[in-house]
Amino acid sequence: MARARWLGTAASVGLLLTTGTGVATAQPATTTAPQVVPVGYAYPTTAVTPDGTKAYVGVTDDPRGTPAVKVVDTRTGGITARLTLSTDANSFVGALAMSPDGTRLYATVGAQHLVTIDTDSDTVAADVLLPVQPHPDGYVDGSPSSLVVSPDGAGVYLAQNGPRQRWGFQPARVLAYSTATGTFTASVGVTDFSVGSIVLRPNGQDLYVTTGAGLVHLAATPTSLTTVRTLTTGHGASGGAVLSPDGSTLYGLGGYESDYLVDTETDTVTENFHFAPGNTDLRYPVVSPDGSRLYFISKSTVFVAPGGPTPPGYHYDSVILSYDTEAHVLVPAETVNPQKVELATGLALAPDGHTFYLGGNTYPGGVPGTVASLEIINN
């Protein structure tokens, strides 16, 4: 439930892309965008061109489940284009990733498609089927969970959950896609059925994937994937992971009370702890450009009693928490309470280190259904 305004004042600046390293790469853009931009029906995910002038929001566009990408002018907040990515009911846009030069946006759609969007013309340039995911009869393909593009733009790496059926699961996998040939070139399985974040060090070779059984380190090129080792066994994939700006430290949100730090130079776990007190659900980590702050969403469910302005019953609540990476403590004074978004589905941070872009759902009081929004917050 969005209960309070943020700490600070509302601002209007350009959006940015959070890359596979978890570090902002786009430049801020002068804008008069509104604080909250309605973008569709449910579950928005966001990526932004490197110059910060356009935001691409993958969203379920209606109750039928139509997957679409909306193009938002970050200077005005206006939606300038809408791309329908599938006509299949109950499909969805899963993950988005922007190429380093900003000319291509990659999106997963449903369980079987990788779509390439030309950002100059805002049109679909390619729609490629994922390689067949082997599984026994009665299973269905697993859904992709995350994407990352290599620093040189030559490779796209995709994490896909394992096939599933009512009573069982099969192992997940990671795929490599060559942007030069437009084909999937390599696949490697992981031991667990679930995968979360996929991040790539600035060297473009060391790929890390969070799984339900631990953190998997892969050696990656656009045409090959090789397992190096598995770390932090027992830490799950629910919250995701992000790298420090130089790629030397990985911050992992392993789920309830099971977070961890990894020295990626030596592949050693340097600390096991919890970033926030209590049995809280932490998601969508991002790191400030100078590496001094780690931000993440704390999600919870709140019961509202009758008699107030908010409809009674259970509501979602999403709060942005700030963590000092040098002192290893939360910074309560930098906590941010969104104005509208209740159920957060993604978080990005501007190069100024203070402006957040929060994607999520709002639940209008007394109005059936949901509204997917992009909320601009200055802390």
PDB file of C-alpha atoms in Angstrom, residues 142-333:
ATOM      1  CA  GLY A 142       9.806 -22.835 -17.962  1.00  0.00           C
ATOM      2  CA  SER A 143       9.580 -19.057 -18.213  1.00  0.00           C
ATOM      3  CA  PRO A 144      12.668 -16.868 -18.773  1.00  0.00           C
ATOM      4  CA  SER A 145      13.563 -14.871 -15.663  1.00  0.00           C
ATOM      5  CA  SER A 146      16.251 -12.408 -16.754  1.00  0.00           C
ATOM      6  CA  LEU A 147      18.465 -11.098 -19.573  1.00  0.00           C
ATOM      7  CA  VAL A 148      21.823  -9.369 -19.817  1.00  0.00           C
ATOM      8  CA  VAL A 149      23.709  -7.958 -22.832  1.00  0.00           C
ATOM      9  CA  SER A 150      27.504  -8.127 -23.094  1.00  0.00           C
ATOM     10  CA  PRO A 151      29.436  -4.829 -22.923  1.00  0.00           C
ATOM     11  CA  ASP A 152      30.314  -5.059 -26.630  1.00  0.00           C
ATOM     12  CA  GLY A 153      26.725  -5.923 -27.583  1.00  0.00           C
ATOM     13  CA  ALA A 154      27.787  -9.168 -29.279  1.00  0.00           C
ATOM     14  CA  GLY A 155      26.045 -11.546 -26.888  1.00  0.00           C
ATOM     15  CA  VAL A 156      22.744 -11.779 -25.021  1.00  0.00           C
ATOM     16  CA  TYR A 157      22.474 -14.205 -22.115  1.00  0.00           C
ATOM     17  CA  LEU A 158      19.119 -15.522 -20.946  1.00  0.00           C
ATOM     18  CA  ALA A 159      18.222 -17.439 -17.770  1.00  0.00           C
ATOM     19  CA  GLN A 160      15.217 -19.778 -18.150  1.00  0.00           C
ATOM     20  CA  ASN A 161      13.437 -21.641 -15.365  1.00  0.00           C
ATOM     21  CA  GLY A 162      13.096 -25.386 -15.663  1.00  0.00           C
ATOM     22  CA  PRO A 163      10.100 -27.195 -17.196  1.00  0.00           C
ATOM     23  CA  ARG A 164       7.299 -27.856 -14.733  1.00  0.00           C
ATOM     24  CA  GLN A 165       4.168 -29.819 -14.131  1.00  0.00           C
ATOM     25  CA  ARG A 166       1.829 -30.114 -11.193  1.00  0.00           C
ATOM     26  CA  TRP A 167       3.969 -32.500  -9.193  1.00  0.00           C
ATOM     27  CA  GLY A 168       7.490 -31.834 -10.390  1.00  0.00           C
ATOM     28  CA  PHE A 169      10.166 -29.686 -11.994  1.00  0.00           C
ATOM     29  CA  GLN A 170      13.125 -30.164 -14.314  1.00  0.00           C
ATOM     30  CA  PRO A 171      16.487 -28.303 -14.201  1.00  0.00           C
ATOM     31  CA  ALA A 172      16.741 -24.714 -15.424  1.00  0.00           C
ATOM     32  CA  ARG A 173      19.181 -23.528 -18.071  1.00  0.00           C
ATOM     33  CA  VAL A 174      21.142 -20.525 -19.374  1.00  0.00           C
ATOM     34  CA  LEU A 175      21.233 -19.679 -23.104  1.00  0.00           C
ATOM     35  CA  ALA A 176      23.691 -17.660 -25.187  1.00  0.00           C
ATOM     36  CA  TYR A 177      22.444 -15.660 -28.180  1.00  0.00           C
ATOM     37  CA  SER A 178      24.699 -14.177 -30.861  1.00  0.00           C
ATOM     38  CA  THR A 179      23.500 -10.780 -32.053  1.00  0.00           C
ATOM     39  CA  ALA A 180      25.690 -11.114 -35.170  1.00  0.00           C
ATOM     40  CA  THR A 181      23.906 -14.247 -36.425  1.00  0.00           C
ATOM     41  CA  GLY A 182      20.553 -13.785 -34.706  1.00  0.00           C
ATOM     42  CA  THR A 183      20.660 -17.324 -33.349  1.00  0.00           C
ATOM     43  CA  PHE A 184      20.998 -19.142 -30.050  1.00  0.00           C
ATOM     44  CA  THR A 185      24.473 -20.617 -29.969  1.00  0.00           C
ATOM     45  CA  ALA A 186      24.958 -22.343 -26.604  1.00  0.00           C
ATOM     46  CA  SER A 187      23.079 -23.755 -23.614  1.00  0.00           C
ATOM     47  CA  VAL A 188      24.133 -24.978 -20.199  1.00  0.00           C
ATOM     48  CA  GLY A 189      21.967 -26.532 -17.500  1.00  0.00           C
ATOM     49  CA  VAL A 190      21.959 -25.710 -13.796  1.00  0.00           C
ATOM     50  CA  THR A 191      21.174 -28.132 -11.007  1.00  0.00           C
ATOM     51  CA  ASP A 192      18.097 -26.349  -9.674  1.00  0.00           C
ATOM     52  CA  PHE A 193      14.750 -25.728 -11.399  1.00  0.00           C
ATOM     53  CA  SER A 194      14.589 -21.993 -10.567  1.00  0.00           C
ATOM     54  CA  VAL A 195      16.778 -19.121 -11.738  1.00  0.00           C
ATOM     55  CA  GLY A 196      16.597 -15.455 -10.798  1.00  0.00           C
ATOM     56  CA  SER A 197      19.047 -12.695 -11.735  1.00  0.00           C
ATOM     57  CA  ILE A 198      21.768 -12.965 -14.349  1.00  0.00           C
ATOM     58  CA  VAL A 199      24.656 -10.462 -14.123  1.00  0.00           C
ATOM     59  CA  LEU A 200      27.841 -10.017 -16.131  1.00  0.00           C
ATOM     60  CA  ARG A 201      31.129  -8.535 -14.959  1.00  0.00           C
ATOM     61  CA  PRO A 202      32.551  -5.609 -16.993  1.00  0.00           C
ATOM     62  CA  ASN A 203      35.086  -7.984 -18.584  1.00  0.00           C
ATOM     63  CA  GLY A 204      32.175  -9.538 -20.503  1.00  0.00           C
ATOM     64  CA  GLN A 205      33.307 -13.062 -19.607  1.00  0.00           C
ATOM     65  CA  ASP A 206      32.240 -13.841 -16.035  1.00  0.00           C
ATOM     66  CA  LEU A 207      28.521 -14.505 -15.825  1.00  0.00           C
ATOM     67  CA  TYR A 208      26.711 -15.134 -12.532  1.00  0.00           C
ATOM     68  CA  VAL A 209      23.237 -16.653 -12.207  1.00  0.00           C
ATOM     69  CA  THR A 210      21.251 -16.931  -8.995  1.00  0.00           C
ATOM     70  CA  THR A 211      19.442 -20.231  -8.555  1.00  0.00           C
ATOM     71  CA  GLY A 212      17.411 -21.939  -5.876  1.00  0.00           C
ATOM     72  CA  ALA A 213      20.473 -24.029  -4.982  1.00  0.00           C
ATOM     73  CA  GLY A 214      23.160 -21.351  -5.082  1.00  0.00           C
ATOM     74  CA  LEU A 215      25.066 -18.843  -7.177  1.00  0.00           C
ATOM     75  CA  VAL A 216      26.390 -20.312 -10.448  1.00  0.00           C
ATOM     76  CA  HIS A 217      29.506 -18.832 -12.081  1.00  0.00           C
ATOM     77  CA  LEU A 218      29.732 -19.348 -15.853  1.00  0.00           C
ATOM     78  CA  ALA A 219      32.482 -18.520 -18.341  1.00  0.00           C
ATOM     79  CA  ALA A 220      30.637 -16.857 -21.216  1.00  0.00           C
ATOM     80  CA  THR A 221      31.175 -15.828 -24.812  1.00  0.00           C
ATOM     81  CA  PRO A 222      28.489 -15.174 -27.464  1.00  0.00           C
ATOM     82  CA  THR A 223      29.034 -18.734 -28.705  1.00  0.00           C
ATOM     83  CA  SER A 224      29.845 -20.736 -25.556  1.00  0.00           C
ATOM     84  CA  LEU A 225      28.881 -21.263 -21.927  1.00  0.00           C
ATOM     85  CA  THR A 226      30.903 -23.268 -19.422  1.00  0.00           C
ATOM     86  CA  THR A 227      30.193 -23.838 -15.743  1.00  0.00           C
ATOM     87  CA  VAL A 228      33.067 -22.663 -13.540  1.00  0.00           C
ATOM     88  CA  ARG A 229      31.623 -23.431 -10.098  1.00  0.00           C
ATOM     89  CA  THR A 230      28.591 -23.076  -7.835  1.00  0.00           C
ATOM     90  CA  LEU A 231      28.776 -20.870  -4.736  1.00  0.00           C
ATOM     91  CA  THR A 232      26.645 -20.135  -1.676  1.00  0.00           C
ATOM     92  CA  THR A 233      24.670 -23.379  -1.771  1.00  0.00           C
ATOM     93  CA  GLY A 234      21.341 -22.917  -0.064  1.00  0.00           C
ATOM     94  CA  HIS A 235      20.865 -19.273  -0.969  1.00  0.00           C
ATOM     95  CA  GLY A 236      17.864 -18.938  -3.239  1.00  0.00           C
ATOM     96  CA  ALA A 237      17.040 -16.920  -6.304  1.00  0.00           C
ATOM     97  CA  SER A 238      14.009 -15.030  -5.029  1.00  0.00           C
ATOM     98  CA  GLY A 239      15.560 -11.629  -4.461  1.00  0.00           C
ATOM     99  CA  GLY A 240      18.157 -11.417  -7.193  1.00  0.00           C
ATOM    100  CA  ALA A 241      21.699 -10.056  -7.337  1.00  0.00           C
ATOM    101  CA  VAL A 242      23.650  -7.009  -8.460  1.00  0.00           C
ATOM    102  CA  LEU A 243      27.330  -6.171  -8.975  1.00  0.00           C
ATOM    103  CA  SER A 244      29.354  -3.240  -7.673  1.00  0.00           C
ATOM    104  CA  PRO A 245      30.352  -0.692 -10.354  1.00  0.00           C
ATOM    105  CA  ASP A 246      33.766  -2.312 -10.853  1.00  0.00           C
ATOM    106  CA  GLY A 247      32.305  -5.821 -10.778  1.00  0.00           C
ATOM    107  CA  SER A 248      34.460  -6.938  -7.838  1.00  0.00           C
ATOM    108  CA  THR A 249      31.607  -7.518  -5.382  1.00  0.00           C
ATOM    109  CA  LEU A 250      28.297  -9.290  -5.873  1.00  0.00           C
ATOM    110  CA  TYR A 251      25.412  -8.455  -3.561  1.00  0.00           C
ATOM    111  CA  GLY A 252      22.926 -11.314  -3.322  1.00  0.00           C
ATOM    112  CA  LEU A 253      19.400 -11.215  -1.956  1.00  0.00           C
ATOM    113  CA  GLY A 254      18.879 -14.871  -1.179  1.00  0.00           C
ATOM    114  CA  GLY A 255      15.359 -14.609   0.177  1.00  0.00           C
ATOM    115  CA  TYR A 256      14.175 -14.321   3.734  1.00  0.00           C
ATOM    116  CA  GLU A 257      17.192 -13.763   6.034  1.00  0.00           C
ATOM    117  CA  SER A 258      19.757 -15.342   3.706  1.00  0.00           C
ATOM    118  CA  ASP A 259      21.637 -12.531   1.949  1.00  0.00           C
ATOM    119  CA  TYR A 260      25.317 -12.687   1.032  1.00  0.00           C
ATOM    120  CA  LEU A 261      28.356 -10.897  -0.390  1.00  0.00           C
ATOM    121  CA  VAL A 262      30.728 -12.502  -2.904  1.00  0.00           C
ATOM    122  CA  ASP A 263      34.246 -11.432  -3.840  1.00  0.00           C
ATOM    123  CA  THR A 264      34.159 -12.112  -7.588  1.00  0.00           C
ATOM    124  CA  GLU A 265      37.949 -11.878  -7.905  1.00  0.00           C
ATOM    125  CA  THR A 266      38.297 -15.057  -5.823  1.00  0.00           C
ATOM    126  CA  ASP A 267      34.730 -16.452  -5.958  1.00  0.00           C
ATOM    127  CA  THR A 268      34.497 -16.552  -2.187  1.00  0.00           C
ATOM    128  CA  VAL A 269      31.558 -15.710   0.040  1.00  0.00           C
ATOM    129  CA  THR A 270      32.795 -12.939   2.304  1.00  0.00           C
ATOM    130  CA  GLU A 271      29.684 -12.560   4.437  1.00  0.00           C
ATOM    131  CA  ASN A 272      26.317 -14.175   5.130  1.00  0.00           C
ATOM    132  CA  PHE A 273      23.746 -11.948   6.800  1.00  0.00           C
ATOM    133  CA  HIS A 274      20.496 -10.053   6.169  1.00  0.00           C
ATOM    134  CA  PHE A 275      20.449  -6.544   4.727  1.00  0.00           C
ATOM    135  CA  ALA A 276      17.273  -5.635   6.637  1.00  0.00           C
ATOM    136  CA  PRO A 277      16.056  -6.755  10.077  1.00  0.00           C
ATOM    137  CA  GLY A 278      13.269  -9.273  10.469  1.00  0.00           C
ATOM    138  CA  ASN A 279      11.766 -11.788   8.093  1.00  0.00           C
ATOM    139  CA  THR A 280      11.387  -9.321   5.209  1.00  0.00           C
ATOM    140  CA  ASP A 281      11.110 -10.023   1.483  1.00  0.00           C
ATOM    141  CA  LEU A 282      13.782  -8.011  -0.379  1.00  0.00           C
ATOM    142  CA  ARG A 283      13.784  -7.578  -4.172  1.00  0.00           C
ATOM    143  CA  TYR A 284      15.243  -5.655  -7.154  1.00  0.00           C
ATOM    144  CA  PRO A 285      18.679  -4.509  -5.906  1.00  0.00           C
ATOM    145  CA  VAL A 286      20.501  -1.599  -7.588  1.00  0.00           C
ATOM    146  CA  VAL A 287      23.832   0.019  -6.737  1.00  0.00           C
ATOM    147  CA  SER A 288      24.640   3.734  -6.752  1.00  0.00           C
ATOM    148  CA  PRO A 289      27.124   4.930  -9.398  1.00  0.00           C
ATOM    149  CA  ASP A 290      29.830   5.490  -6.760  1.00  0.00           C
ATOM    150  CA  GLY A 291      29.175   2.108  -5.134  1.00  0.00           C
ATOM    151  CA  SER A 292      28.491   3.593  -1.698  1.00  0.00           C
ATOM    152  CA  ARG A 293      24.816   2.622  -1.562  1.00  0.00           C
ATOM    153  CA  LEU A 294      22.823  -0.497  -2.265  1.00  0.00           C
ATOM    154  CA  TYR A 295      19.081   0.038  -2.733  1.00  0.00           C
ATOM    155  CA  PHE A 296      16.363  -2.597  -2.784  1.00  0.00           C
ATOM    156  CA  ILE A 297      12.625  -3.014  -2.379  1.00  0.00           C
ATOM    157  CA  SER A 298      11.160  -4.381   0.845  1.00  0.00           C
ATOM    158  CA  LYS A 299       7.767  -5.935   0.073  1.00  0.00           C
ATOM    159  CA  SER A 300       5.068  -6.771   2.572  1.00  0.00           C
ATOM    160  CA  THR A 301       1.323  -7.124   3.003  1.00  0.00           C
ATOM    161  CA  VAL A 302      -0.539  -4.688   5.243  1.00  0.00           C
ATOM    162  CA  PHE A 303      -4.046  -4.986   6.680  1.00  0.00           C
ATOM    163  CA  VAL A 304      -6.107  -1.784   6.614  1.00  0.00           C
ATOM    164  CA  ALA A 305      -8.977  -1.494   9.070  1.00  0.00           C
ATOM    165  CA  PRO A 306     -12.346  -0.020   8.039  1.00  0.00           C
ATOM    166  CA  GLY A 307     -13.114   3.627   8.579  1.00  0.00           C
ATOM    167  CA  GLY A 308     -10.201   5.303   6.777  1.00  0.00           C
ATOM    168  CA  PRO A 309      -9.696   6.762   3.289  1.00  0.00           C
ATOM    169  CA  THR A 310      -8.165   3.507   2.030  1.00  0.00           C
ATOM    170  CA  PRO A 311     -10.526   0.596   1.300  1.00  0.00           C
ATOM    171  CA  PRO A 312     -10.304  -1.965   4.109  1.00  0.00           C
ATOM    172  CA  GLY A 313      -8.574  -5.301   3.644  1.00  0.00           C
ATOM    173  CA  TYR A 314      -5.099  -6.504   2.751  1.00  0.00           C
ATOM    174  CA  HIS A 315      -2.889  -4.251   0.635  1.00  0.00           C
ATOM    175  CA  TYR A 316       0.626  -4.571  -0.740  1.00  0.00           C
ATOM    176  CA  ASP A 317       3.329  -2.251   0.543  1.00  0.00           C
ATOM    177  CA  SER A 318       6.651  -1.610  -1.229  1.00  0.00           C
ATOM    178  CA  VAL A 319       9.379   0.529   0.366  1.00  0.00           C
ATOM    179  CA  ILE A 320      12.827   1.424  -0.991  1.00  0.00           C
ATOM    180  CA  LEU A 321      15.555   0.785   1.601  1.00  0.00           C
ATOM    181  CA  SER A 322      19.095   2.196   1.540  1.00  0.00           C
ATOM    182  CA  TYR A 323      22.181   0.246   2.644  1.00  0.00           C
ATOM    183  CA  ASP A 324      25.633   1.733   3.261  1.00  0.00           C
ATOM    184  CA  THR A 325      28.058  -0.654   1.521  1.00  0.00           C
ATOM    185  CA  GLU A 326      31.095   0.555   3.498  1.00  0.00           C
ATOM    186  CA  ALA A 327      29.598   0.660   6.995  1.00  0.00           C
ATOM    187  CA  HIS A 328      27.339  -2.359   6.271  1.00  0.00           C
ATOM    188  CA  VAL A 329      24.286  -0.804   7.873  1.00  0.00           C
ATOM    189  CA  LEU A 330      20.853   0.387   6.753  1.00  0.00           C
ATOM    190  CA  VAL A 331      20.381   4.145   6.450  1.00  0.00           C
ATOM    191  CA  PRO A 332      16.833   4.754   7.776  1.00  0.00           C
ATOM    192  CA  ALA A 333      16.921   8.460   6.891  1.00  0.00           C
TER     193      ALA A 333
END
